[in-house]
């Protein structure tokens, strides 16, 4: 819980998605695939942020190659995420 409270929004999103990937992820080509639908609003509610801010953060992470997103799944690049969270 402490890690979610003291991180910036980018850190919160990465931390939460990393936790989900560890619990529900399937490894695929260096990525952990979280294969269940998760809306931007649901993610925002879980980390205490606005949907708009979460959407912008997810887009940034996607542009940097840390995430791959689609309508029904999220893939998080394991090594890049761990570097960012360290």
Tab-separated table of C-alpha atoms in Angstrom:
chain	number	residue	atom	x	y	z
A	1	UNK	CA	0.000	0.000	0.000
A	2	UNK	CA	2.851	2.362	0.860
A	3	UNK	CA	4.259	2.021	-2.669
A	4	UNK	CA	0.977	3.234	-4.135
A	5	UNK	CA	0.719	6.201	-1.788
A	6	UNK	CA	4.176	7.721	-2.281
A	7	UNK	CA	4.647	7.277	-6.031
A	8	UNK	CA	3.714	9.654	-8.815
A	9	UNK	CA	0.902	8.611	-11.146
A	10	UNK	CA	3.251	6.923	-13.595
A	11	UNK	CA	4.784	4.887	-10.774
A	12	UNK	CA	1.353	3.969	-9.419
A	13	UNK	CA	0.141	2.736	-12.803
A	14	UNK	CA	3.295	0.698	-13.382
A	15	UNK	CA	3.313	-0.713	-9.866
A	16	UNK	CA	-0.323	-1.760	-10.036
A	17	UNK	CA	-0.032	-3.296	-13.518
A	18	UNK	CA	3.144	-5.085	-12.446
A	19	UNK	CA	1.294	-6.574	-9.449
A	20	UNK	CA	-1.565	-7.679	-11.693
A	21	UNK	CA	0.886	-9.228	-14.142
A	22	UNK	CA	2.532	-11.229	-11.369
A	23	UNK	CA	-0.813	-12.543	-10.208
A	24	UNK	CA	-2.650	-13.023	-13.505
A	25	UNK	CA	-0.004	-12.591	-16.207
A	26	UNK	CA	1.125	-15.008	-18.859
A	27	UNK	CA	4.687	-14.531	-20.135
A	28	UNK	CA	4.867	-13.875	-23.853
A	29	UNK	CA	7.988	-12.638	-25.710
A	30	UNK	CA	9.461	-10.661	-22.799
A	31	UNK	CA	6.088	-9.262	-21.805
A	32	UNK	CA	3.622	-10.275	-19.113
A	33	UNK	CA	0.179	-10.401	-20.700
A	34	UNK	CA	-2.712	-9.435	-18.439
A	35	UNK	CA	-5.502	-11.074	-20.368
A	36	UNK	CA	-8.721	-9.759	-18.891
A	37	UNK	CA	-10.630	-6.595	-19.648
A	38	UNK	CA	-9.619	-3.618	-17.517
A	39	UNK	CA	-10.957	-0.201	-18.437
A	40	UNK	CA	-9.047	3.002	-17.874
A	41	UNK	CA	-11.796	4.029	-15.438
A	42	UNK	CA	-11.438	0.823	-13.405
A	43	UNK	CA	-7.674	1.255	-13.238
A	44	UNK	CA	-8.097	4.903	-12.223
A	45	UNK	CA	-10.514	3.928	-9.457
A	46	UNK	CA	-8.109	1.312	-8.124
A	47	UNK	CA	-5.175	3.715	-7.832
A	48	UNK	CA	-7.109	6.863	-6.888
A	49	UNK	CA	-6.676	8.900	-10.058
A	50	UNK	CA	-8.817	10.342	-12.841
A	51	UNK	CA	-9.530	8.377	-15.989
A	52	UNK	CA	-8.069	11.155	-18.136
A	53	UNK	CA	-4.765	11.160	-16.244
A	54	UNK	CA	-4.533	7.354	-16.383
A	55	UNK	CA	-5.277	7.369	-20.126
A	56	UNK	CA	-2.469	9.876	-20.760
A	57	UNK	CA	-0.050	7.871	-18.615
A	58	UNK	CA	-0.927	4.610	-20.383
A	59	UNK	CA	-0.382	6.327	-23.745
A	60	UNK	CA	3.058	7.585	-22.632
A	61	UNK	CA	4.055	4.125	-21.401
A	62	UNK	CA	2.814	2.602	-24.624
A	63	UNK	CA	4.784	5.111	-26.731
A	64	UNK	CA	7.930	4.203	-24.750
A	65	UNK	CA	7.438	0.478	-25.360
A	66	UNK	CA	6.848	-0.358	-21.711
A	67	UNK	CA	3.216	-1.322	-22.342
A	68	UNK	CA	1.267	-2.747	-25.227
A	69	UNK	CA	-2.449	-2.166	-24.855
A	70	UNK	CA	-5.558	-3.200	-26.691
A	71	UNK	CA	-9.234	-3.263	-25.901
A	72	UNK	CA	-9.156	-6.513	-23.928
A	73	UNK	CA	-5.597	-6.863	-22.621
A	74	UNK	CA	-2.456	-5.142	-21.414
A	75	UNK	CA	1.085	-6.412	-21.907
A	76	UNK	CA	3.819	-5.030	-19.686
A	77	UNK	CA	7.495	-5.309	-20.672
A	78	UNK	CA	9.030	-7.007	-17.665
A	79	UNK	CA	12.575	-5.598	-17.808
A	80	UNK	CA	11.585	-2.031	-18.689
A	81	UNK	CA	8.945	-1.944	-15.977
A	82	UNK	CA	11.368	-3.243	-13.347
A	83	UNK	CA	13.961	-0.608	-14.339
A	84	UNK	CA	11.337	2.099	-14.022
A	85	UNK	CA	10.108	0.847	-10.652
A	86	UNK	CA	13.584	0.478	-9.148
